[in-house]
XYZ file of C-alpha atoms in Angstrom:
683
model
C 229.262 136.501 84.414
C 227.170 138.433 81.788
C 225.840 141.800 82.419
C 222.506 142.771 81.835
C 221.451 146.267 80.829
C 218.191 147.226 82.548
C 215.234 148.110 80.608
C 214.958 151.602 79.989
C 215.013 153.541 83.598
C 213.586 150.445 85.343
C 215.290 149.544 88.763
C 217.810 146.978 88.907
C 217.055 143.588 89.631
C 219.137 140.454 91.197
C 219.361 137.942 88.665
C 220.292 135.520 90.907
C 217.529 135.743 93.143
C 215.102 135.309 90.006
C 217.333 132.651 88.678
C 214.500 130.068 90.257
C 211.441 131.814 92.006
C 208.684 129.381 93.221
C 205.634 131.270 92.339
C 202.681 130.897 94.544
C 199.301 132.323 94.049
C 195.927 132.756 95.755
C 192.828 134.802 95.023
C 190.435 136.070 97.240
C 186.971 134.129 97.071
C 183.367 135.748 97.387
C 184.956 139.032 98.655
C 187.110 136.974 101.292
C 191.011 137.433 100.583
C 192.926 134.084 101.404
C 195.733 134.131 103.374
C 198.929 134.339 101.235
C 201.667 132.079 101.835
C 205.115 132.865 101.426
C 207.455 131.013 98.641
C 210.597 129.082 99.441
C 212.788 131.130 97.056
C 216.078 130.348 98.545
C 215.726 126.936 99.321
C 214.585 126.160 95.829
C 217.436 127.946 94.385
C 219.758 125.718 96.171
C 218.149 122.565 94.918
C 217.759 123.784 91.404
C 221.424 124.855 91.210
C 222.356 121.541 92.493
C 220.465 119.661 90.023
C 221.036 121.844 87.070
C 223.965 123.727 87.100
C 223.201 125.626 83.761
C 220.082 126.922 85.093
C 221.729 130.691 86.128
C 223.123 130.533 82.352
C 219.633 129.916 81.126
C 218.166 132.625 82.890
C 220.782 135.024 81.645
C 220.627 133.864 77.920
C 216.560 134.357 77.997
C 216.997 137.779 79.702
C 219.547 139.103 77.067
C 217.039 137.691 74.193
C 214.071 139.315 75.785
C 215.929 142.935 75.860
C 217.001 142.811 72.437
C 213.298 141.215 71.271
C 210.990 143.597 69.632
C 207.570 142.958 69.445
C 206.916 144.906 66.194
C 209.084 142.442 64.564
C 206.910 139.795 65.234
C 204.469 138.682 62.380
C 202.512 135.874 63.836
C 198.944 136.380 65.269
C 198.215 133.601 67.050
C 200.560 131.296 68.965
C 198.909 127.720 69.441
C 200.114 126.016 72.580
C 199.290 121.842 73.124
C 198.178 121.521 76.714
C 197.812 118.143 78.608
C 196.319 117.907 81.984
C 197.189 115.502 84.366
C 194.490 114.980 87.098
C 196.320 113.538 90.088
C 193.661 111.849 92.386
C 192.746 109.366 94.790
C 189.091 109.387 93.724
C 188.043 112.230 95.726
C 186.407 115.642 94.435
C 190.040 116.375 93.433
C 189.225 113.934 90.201
C 187.737 116.826 88.458
C 185.802 116.176 85.300
C 186.827 116.801 82.160
C 184.096 119.374 81.525
C 185.744 121.230 84.392
C 189.379 121.139 82.602
C 187.806 122.206 79.278
C 185.846 125.308 80.827
C 189.921 126.499 82.140
C 191.144 126.126 78.821
C 188.065 128.544 77.438
C 189.019 130.885 80.577
C 192.797 131.005 79.723
C 192.002 131.603 75.891
C 189.676 134.455 76.960
C 192.438 135.731 79.204
C 195.268 135.437 76.665
C 193.381 137.021 73.621
C 191.741 140.069 75.911
C 188.179 138.450 75.072
C 187.477 138.169 78.878
C 183.943 139.783 79.638
C 185.431 141.507 82.421
C 187.977 144.025 80.515
C 185.044 146.480 80.631
C 185.909 146.772 84.381
C 189.531 147.699 83.611
C 190.555 151.132 85.313
C 190.637 153.797 82.220
C 194.226 154.677 82.942
C 195.316 151.034 81.724
C 192.759 150.286 79.524
C 195.145 151.619 76.173
C 197.704 149.274 77.188
C 195.702 145.966 78.388
C 196.958 143.541 75.732
C 195.729 140.672 73.483
C 198.971 138.385 73.973
C 198.076 136.180 70.983
C 198.193 132.961 72.722
C 196.061 130.140 72.022
C 195.765 126.686 74.143
C 194.418 123.770 72.618
C 194.160 120.401 74.255
C 196.440 117.924 72.923
C 194.675 115.267 70.700
C 197.904 112.961 70.304
C 200.163 111.775 73.104
C 203.812 111.467 73.044
C 203.337 107.694 72.317
C 201.114 108.297 69.245
C 198.029 107.435 70.788
C 195.126 109.202 70.831
C 193.873 111.079 73.977
C 191.644 114.115 74.838
C 194.523 116.029 76.667
C 193.250 114.953 80.011
C 194.827 111.983 82.159
C 193.404 110.524 85.074
C 195.900 109.196 87.621
C 195.487 107.791 90.958
C 197.891 108.487 93.567
C 198.031 109.631 97.086
C 200.787 112.239 95.881
C 197.528 114.247 95.564
C 197.802 115.134 99.310
C 200.611 117.288 100.132
C 201.396 117.819 96.510
C 204.721 118.841 94.967
C 207.323 117.664 93.001
C 206.798 114.339 93.587
C 203.195 114.582 92.347
C 204.256 115.348 88.691
C 203.575 111.804 87.409
C 204.102 111.113 83.776
C 205.541 114.427 82.435
C 204.793 114.620 78.337
C 207.805 116.211 76.892
C 207.730 120.137 77.745
C 208.944 121.295 74.186
C 205.916 119.604 72.905
C 203.227 120.296 75.337
C 202.724 122.608 78.445
C 202.068 120.129 81.219
C 199.371 120.845 84.075
C 199.333 118.837 87.178
C 196.098 119.233 89.159
C 196.034 117.996 92.940
C 193.861 117.888 95.949
C 196.403 120.097 98.060
C 199.811 121.575 97.646
C 202.594 120.897 100.744
C 202.876 124.334 100.478
C 199.323 125.596 101.335
C 199.189 127.544 97.831
C 197.160 127.578 95.269
C 199.703 126.929 92.348
C 203.565 127.044 91.509
C 205.792 126.642 88.446
C 209.202 127.746 87.397
C 210.546 130.460 85.263
C 211.934 129.305 81.902
C 214.979 127.252 81.995
C 215.240 127.008 85.601
C 213.647 123.353 85.826
C 214.373 119.766 84.856
C 212.340 118.682 81.686
C 210.231 116.519 84.152
C 209.405 118.825 86.379
C 208.495 121.990 83.845
C 205.020 122.737 84.171
C 202.247 124.019 86.369
C 201.278 122.666 89.730
C 197.599 123.891 90.583
C 194.688 122.656 93.197
C 191.908 121.229 91.670
C 189.933 124.053 93.334
C 191.560 126.883 91.099
C 190.628 125.103 87.806
C 187.693 126.225 85.742
C 184.846 127.866 87.013
C 182.577 125.061 87.257
C 182.481 121.979 89.638
C 184.958 122.658 92.272
C 186.252 126.038 90.671
C 184.783 129.234 90.123
C 185.545 131.980 88.039
C 187.833 133.927 90.433
C 189.936 131.144 91.290
C 190.512 130.097 87.900
C 192.214 133.073 86.925
C 195.496 131.621 89.175
C 196.055 129.447 86.190
C 196.022 132.418 84.039
C 198.753 134.026 86.770
C 201.028 130.708 86.676
C 201.291 130.471 83.046
C 202.157 134.113 83.088
C 204.962 133.021 84.932
C 205.939 129.900 82.880
C 206.368 132.656 80.145
C 208.801 134.455 82.078
C 206.793 137.098 83.755
C 207.634 138.234 87.402
C 205.399 139.388 90.095
C 204.794 143.115 89.504
C 206.840 143.938 92.535
C 209.655 141.653 91.298
C 211.020 138.349 92.557
C 209.175 137.764 95.736
C 206.210 136.194 97.179
C 205.890 139.215 99.616
C 203.957 141.897 98.285
C 203.196 144.995 100.376
C 206.818 145.068 102.093
C 208.842 146.724 99.602
C 209.260 148.515 96.161
C 210.142 146.436 93.206
C 210.175 146.006 89.629
C 209.379 143.250 87.278
C 211.777 144.235 84.349
C 208.494 145.507 82.219
C 208.788 148.883 81.176
C 205.051 149.474 81.253
C 204.103 148.312 84.685
C 204.220 150.729 87.447
C 206.868 150.189 90.307
C 204.810 148.964 92.753
C 205.100 147.150 96.455
C 202.216 144.933 95.368
C 198.638 144.233 96.354
C 196.396 141.384 98.129
C 193.204 143.564 97.974
C 191.471 145.156 95.057
C 192.153 148.991 95.954
C 191.703 150.339 92.553
C 192.827 153.748 93.408
C 196.042 151.950 94.862
C 199.690 153.901 94.459
C 202.768 152.933 95.610
C 206.632 153.768 95.195
C 205.774 156.903 93.685
C 203.549 156.138 90.773
C 200.023 157.759 90.493
C 198.143 154.553 90.469
C 199.278 150.889 90.692
C 198.054 148.429 87.985
C 196.204 146.607 90.946
C 194.519 144.334 88.084
C 197.203 142.775 86.591
C 196.915 138.999 86.334
C 200.611 138.894 88.236
C 199.183 140.583 91.068
C 197.828 139.049 94.265
C 194.754 141.177 94.099
C 191.692 139.150 93.566
C 190.304 141.326 90.837
C 192.929 140.388 88.006
C 191.616 141.517 84.243
C 194.829 142.102 81.948
C 198.187 142.103 80.923
C 200.002 145.074 79.761
C 201.911 145.238 76.340
C 205.124 145.478 77.961
C 204.362 142.042 79.453
C 203.093 140.861 76.103
C 206.423 141.666 74.693
C 208.211 139.862 77.251
C 205.991 136.492 76.757
C 206.640 136.906 73.200
C 210.533 136.925 73.742
C 210.063 133.593 75.820
C 207.864 131.869 73.435
C 210.302 132.581 70.685
C 213.466 131.657 72.632
C 214.869 128.215 72.509
C 215.327 128.182 76.102
C 213.525 125.310 77.921
C 212.018 124.392 74.211
C 209.112 127.022 74.613
C 209.863 128.146 70.848
C 208.897 124.552 69.537
C 205.618 124.507 71.356
C 203.889 126.514 68.634
C 206.100 124.970 65.362
C 203.591 123.685 62.666
C 205.503 120.256 62.938
C 204.563 120.074 66.688
C 201.132 121.045 66.119
C 200.983 118.217 63.758
C 202.404 115.813 66.240
C 200.418 116.931 68.978
C 197.103 117.067 67.033
C 196.398 120.460 67.695
C 196.602 122.289 64.338
C 193.169 122.701 63.776
C 190.907 124.321 66.909
C 187.917 122.397 68.459
C 189.364 119.230 66.755
C 186.955 116.561 67.814
C 188.311 113.104 68.062
C 186.831 109.662 69.631
C 189.678 107.863 71.406
C 189.439 104.390 73.081
C 188.396 105.047 76.849
C 190.459 103.903 79.735
C 188.606 101.844 81.925
C 188.295 102.448 85.641
C 186.113 102.242 88.467
C 185.155 103.063 92.048
C 183.071 101.408 95.030
C 181.173 102.741 97.749
C 183.104 100.395 99.840
C 185.279 97.545 99.774
C 183.657 96.021 102.698
C 180.178 94.359 103.025
C 178.424 92.116 105.027
C 176.468 88.911 103.296
C 173.375 90.597 101.807
C 174.643 93.757 102.117
C 174.968 96.196 98.892
C 177.768 98.056 97.441
C 177.724 100.443 94.663
C 180.073 100.536 91.754
C 180.395 103.495 89.447
C 182.280 103.574 86.096
C 184.585 106.631 86.127
C 186.623 105.711 82.850
C 188.494 108.492 81.336
C 189.706 109.430 77.884
C 186.620 109.297 75.915
C 182.933 108.701 76.293
C 181.886 105.077 76.967
C 179.058 103.739 74.705
C 178.890 100.504 76.353
C 180.280 98.616 79.345
C 180.302 95.218 80.784
C 180.843 94.208 84.496
C 182.004 91.128 85.436
C 181.870 89.995 89.191
C 181.299 86.469 89.878
C 179.462 85.412 92.638
C 177.661 88.610 92.968
C 173.798 89.547 92.633
C 173.967 92.521 90.294
C 171.058 95.259 89.675
C 172.861 95.419 85.924
C 176.093 94.322 84.121
C 175.802 97.135 81.564
C 174.793 100.502 83.358
C 177.436 103.349 84.591
C 176.224 102.646 88.101
C 175.191 99.092 89.732
C 174.546 97.959 92.910
C 175.897 94.570 93.788
C 175.355 91.917 96.757
C 176.682 88.802 97.604
C 175.273 85.737 99.430
C 178.597 84.228 100.234
C 181.496 85.224 102.440
C 184.825 85.734 100.568
C 187.251 87.896 98.680
C 186.465 89.065 95.206
C 187.576 90.618 92.214
C 185.666 93.054 89.976
C 186.510 93.487 86.171
C 184.849 96.346 83.715
C 185.096 96.551 80.311
C 184.669 99.973 78.896
C 184.423 100.770 74.932
C 182.884 102.895 72.198
C 183.500 102.722 68.109
C 187.064 103.250 68.384
C 187.622 100.144 70.809
C 187.317 99.089 74.510
C 189.803 98.697 77.431
C 189.254 96.284 80.400
C 190.380 96.776 83.891
C 190.292 94.096 86.821
C 190.661 95.012 90.422
C 191.903 91.844 92.189
C 190.613 90.869 95.862
C 188.941 94.457 95.551
C 185.768 93.367 97.963
C 185.576 91.374 101.303
C 182.581 89.935 102.008
C 181.890 89.075 106.020
C 179.821 86.562 107.169
C 177.081 88.066 109.519
C 177.063 84.812 111.619
C 180.547 83.313 111.841
C 181.407 86.258 114.704
C 183.845 85.863 117.448
C 182.387 85.336 120.520
C 183.251 85.393 124.498
C 186.848 86.551 124.274
C 189.041 87.706 121.837
C 192.990 88.193 121.492
C 195.262 89.241 118.746
C 199.091 89.512 119.293
C 200.034 88.816 115.414
C 202.543 86.032 116.681
C 201.114 83.721 113.989
C 202.497 86.057 111.444
C 199.719 86.477 109.194
C 198.188 89.591 107.892
C 196.137 90.468 106.173
C 194.061 87.687 107.096
C 190.401 87.071 107.583
C 190.102 89.207 111.000
C 192.509 92.280 109.507
C 192.328 93.946 106.048
C 193.689 97.179 105.347
C 191.821 99.349 103.513
C 194.221 101.291 101.401
C 195.910 100.054 98.342
C 198.813 102.741 98.522
C 202.419 102.274 98.743
C 201.833 103.146 102.384
C 199.731 100.990 104.269
C 199.422 98.809 107.230
C 201.914 95.815 107.611
C 203.263 93.172 109.899
C 206.323 94.744 111.752
C 209.237 92.290 112.899
C 210.897 91.826 115.167
C 208.982 94.448 117.064
C 205.767 93.741 119.638
C 204.527 94.499 123.124
C 205.612 92.415 126.295
C 208.842 91.133 124.068
C 206.547 89.647 121.223
C 208.082 89.481 117.691
C 205.361 91.106 115.350
C 202.759 93.864 115.661
C 201.006 95.740 113.482
C 202.540 98.967 112.030
C 201.826 102.047 109.700
C 204.982 103.634 108.291
C 203.819 107.079 108.465
C 206.991 108.810 108.440
C 207.066 108.451 104.715
C 203.339 109.753 104.364
C 202.769 113.051 102.827
C 200.381 113.859 105.409
C 196.483 114.519 105.091
C 195.827 110.964 104.247
C 193.631 108.653 105.875
C 194.745 104.993 106.732
C 192.473 102.522 107.784
C 192.643 98.795 108.708
C 189.500 96.563 109.056
C 189.321 94.436 111.930
C 187.165 91.484 113.173
C 183.399 91.401 114.040
C 182.304 90.250 117.368
C 179.025 89.025 118.783
C 179.299 91.569 121.725
C 175.968 89.692 123.658
C 178.292 86.909 124.617
C 180.899 88.900 126.182
C 181.234 89.552 130.148
C 183.271 92.247 130.011
C 182.890 94.584 126.600
C 186.081 96.245 126.957
C 188.297 96.712 124.125
C 191.696 97.006 124.795
C 195.240 97.119 123.124
C 198.596 98.802 123.149
C 199.976 101.132 121.433
C 203.366 102.908 120.289
C 203.958 106.229 118.960
C 206.235 109.260 118.765
C 205.733 112.587 117.017
C 208.388 113.885 114.918
C 207.934 117.265 115.861
C 205.719 119.002 118.226
C 203.311 120.073 115.617
C 202.752 116.778 114.041
C 199.271 115.569 115.444
C 198.824 112.266 113.766
C 195.776 111.063 115.071
C 194.672 107.248 115.606
C 191.157 106.322 116.254
C 188.982 103.241 117.123
C 186.140 103.028 114.908
C 182.976 100.629 115.208
C 180.136 99.779 112.848
C 176.988 97.898 113.573
C 176.490 97.098 109.928
C 179.581 95.374 108.742
C 181.552 98.335 107.695
C 178.838 100.634 106.018
C 179.050 103.139 108.434
C 181.692 104.039 111.148
C 181.851 106.016 113.892
C 184.663 106.514 116.371
C 184.690 105.470 120.162
C 188.283 106.218 120.809
C 190.590 109.305 119.488
C 193.910 110.534 120.369
C 196.438 112.457 118.638
C 199.877 114.203 118.894
C 201.532 114.757 122.448
C 198.192 112.951 123.847
C 199.015 109.991 121.630
C 202.564 109.424 122.024
C 204.389 107.050 124.315
C 207.780 108.326 123.670
C 209.268 111.718 123.253
C 209.745 113.515 119.763
C 211.808 111.763 117.286
C 213.039 113.161 113.997
C 214.055 110.044 112.810
C 212.027 106.974 111.750
C 210.341 105.677 115.437
C 210.443 101.673 116.255
C 209.533 101.194 119.916
C 211.491 99.373 122.667
C 209.765 97.414 125.423
C 209.260 100.599 127.737
C 207.328 102.590 124.709
C 204.121 100.978 124.966
C 200.770 102.084 126.468
C 197.608 100.245 127.097
C 194.299 101.662 126.027
C 190.895 100.742 126.564
C 187.754 101.256 124.985
C 184.609 100.902 126.826
C 181.736 99.116 124.612
C 179.326 98.694 127.243
C 176.949 100.652 125.343
C 176.788 98.049 122.485
C 176.596 95.053 124.903
C 173.651 93.984 123.023
C 174.987 94.125 119.488
C 175.349 90.767 117.926
C 177.425 92.181 114.956
C 179.832 94.848 116.175
C 183.045 95.469 113.831
C 186.093 97.329 115.112
C 188.800 99.342 112.965
C 191.963 100.941 113.565
C 192.311 104.319 111.530
C 195.122 106.822 111.584
C 194.752 110.179 110.051
C 198.093 111.576 108.987
C 199.751 114.456 109.732
C 203.258 113.633 108.108
C 204.414 112.342 111.533
C 205.887 109.302 112.765
C 205.275 105.554 112.687
C 202.435 104.093 114.694
C 202.132 100.337 116.168
C 199.550 98.490 117.498
C 199.741 94.976 119.389
C 197.924 92.917 122.035
C 194.477 93.707 120.646
C 191.864 91.803 123.534
C 188.181 92.144 123.950
C 186.915 90.656 127.336
C 190.181 89.987 128.615
C 190.842 93.093 130.642
C 188.369 95.270 132.752
C 190.428 98.279 133.815
C 192.770 101.067 131.926
C 195.756 99.366 133.080
C 197.484 95.725 132.938
C 195.620 93.605 135.274
C 198.555 90.892 135.132
C 201.332 92.409 136.931
C 203.275 89.429 135.693
C 204.268 89.663 132.148
C 206.399 86.622 132.039
C 203.827 84.550 130.980
C 204.834 82.919 127.239
C 203.103 80.230 125.208
C 205.023 77.870 122.764
C 205.412 76.889 120.222
C 203.150 79.051 118.409
C 201.842 77.709 115.763
C 201.686 74.233 117.651
C 201.401 70.658 116.230
C 201.184 67.933 119.151
C 200.926 70.589 122.249
C 201.458 73.710 123.903
C 203.324 74.825 126.719
C 202.207 77.600 128.978
C 204.722 79.113 131.343
C 205.098 82.080 133.936
C 205.715 82.793 137.261
C 202.270 83.084 138.523
C 200.286 80.022 137.056
C 199.669 78.132 140.129
C 196.120 78.145 141.546
C 194.799 79.876 138.518
C 192.885 78.711 135.633
C 193.982 77.997 132.232
C 191.388 77.621 129.665
C 191.250 76.787 125.732
C 188.407 78.391 123.736
C 187.903 77.553 120.065
C 186.539 80.698 117.835
C 182.840 80.390 118.643
C 183.732 80.797 122.322
C 183.448 76.843 123.169
C 185.660 75.781 125.977
C 187.448 72.826 125.131
C 190.171 72.521 127.863
C 190.340 73.963 131.485
C 192.660 72.935 134.123
C 194.246 74.398 137.388
C 197.955 74.235 137.348
C 200.107 73.081 139.985
C 203.300 74.343 138.800
C 204.432 77.522 136.719
C 204.533 75.199 133.475
C 201.694 73.599 131.942
C 201.847 71.585 128.815
C 198.560 70.683 127.169
C 198.207 67.988 124.511
C 196.622 69.069 121.517
C 196.468 65.656 119.552
C 192.405 65.687 119.665
C 192.039 69.160 118.569
C 191.635 70.043 115.015
C 193.744 72.494 112.808
C 192.536 76.164 113.535
C 192.907 79.429 115.714
C 192.452 79.142 119.357
C 192.354 81.043 122.661
C 194.586 80.196 125.888
C 192.760 82.178 128.944
C 194.611 82.393 132.024
C 192.037 83.561 134.697
C 192.596 84.477 138.738
C 189.530 85.313 140.784
C 190.010 89.066 140.121
C 191.871 88.922 136.345
C 192.313 87.341 133.207
C 194.321 87.469 130.167
C 194.112 85.867 126.888
C 196.708 84.861 123.982
C 195.494 83.464 120.471
C 197.572 80.648 119.077
C 197.297 78.364 116.245
C 196.939 74.574 115.920
C 198.580 73.323 112.989
């Protein structure tokens, strides 16, 4: 192992412990200090060593180069650094504007050239060593594939929730660009992180930052914007002033820079603060955790200049003339006109016949000069505006296309089956039951709202009461903080004698702190607005003990839930939705959905042996059970019309279906005090 000689009289530091430091930084907002999160240094060190056995060697080489590097040998005044921002979003506020990104770049350039307006506030003791680093950040205008870019790409992905390494999508070559990934959340709960040079794989080498910590406009503000300045300092080999940890205020430490006083670190802006024998700490340093960052020191400048002149992790290629040509960053403030990348969002994906949906053009990469919407069957307020309103006269599933262009060209995007238009007259009446045994999902009744990798699906062979299918959400793989909805059918509730919605649920927590929430939502306007009528989470929702692996229920791990809808008994168009707000927990299963068939919070039929077969049926269907004698068996169609009724004299009843047309029907078994309804399909 190489032995490092400490710089001047600075205290020793552990090379091993700084080999890869996961660097988190949070700032105080509006004079209220955010709670700081601890890093996972040891865990990430192990991970990096397993993936990159040369990480420690790279760190040693860079430290030796840094100690031998002399800033007075540097003749270059400005180092230009090409930058690309990857905005990872799910069409929420995290999909920040290009203007907010450009504002962030402006703040970076001010901070790294000592042109920030608040340098006047630097404590007099440190003003002489407040340094102009000489770095200039420029958004790339040429992408790795040679295409035109504005240096900002918008990528739709649910990894924006609980962001981390999995959120580092579409990395551009690190020796050519500084990659900055922007997400809505970080799994760590921190504002951002990065790796020191030479410790990350090429695809992971860059900055992770929250969307609220980018720039001073939009979702950001000026104080939180300095988090990016902090993280880029780490990317160029700076440590925290108290050393290689994420725990300021604990013990004296050192950053291996000769003009930053040894310190315990600060999380508040005590400008008179002193620790570890120093007469005054550099509390206003960008690498501190105080909320009043103003400066880098000359010693930190030397360390960053060494990093950008070192071949470790390709930092020395960033500013080469050939790379500036390749990335289109030779000339400052270069203006290019790229072809837009077409994209759009809708205010909803479900609407009643005659109801309206708003579509908005969110194309990126260039200003859109002209556009054309293509929605067959729609009534549109315009086909060329950036925001349009559409409605439909006919129920169905509709696709939407958008062409967006300018003088450089155009791009088109089509989102198939994007909008579901629901009939406002063809509603379920009298009774309803769904046990998913017809093996059909999505269908006219149930449609998932999300289009992500994690979504509702039809699980098999799993189901309540021995059935072979049920509705399921594979929540075990969810990053958490994501909402998964599945829109259900509409009902004319005024026709129901018993307006109780019942369903069976199965769920186990992954850990005691995983509070996944299940809600039943209702809408009185075909899904334009929803509000909850049932909500349970965590241990209250659980039907089984904790299970750290993927949960799949057995026959004993189901519970029936009842949602009383009597308040809306007069509604002629009530729609239901099942919604899971994920906390990164475990799988959730739903089965035996029934409206009007139960009247209490428990199963009324004590005998669960009833079977309907075959299902689907062609010429006849057989009902079997241990308690059919003397009860009434009826068949209803989707409109609630009774087409068959009989009181069986045996516990097996076969019904001839030759006179019934193909479609979906309900078999109701009813006694004087209870009833149960099953859905079946006539082929």
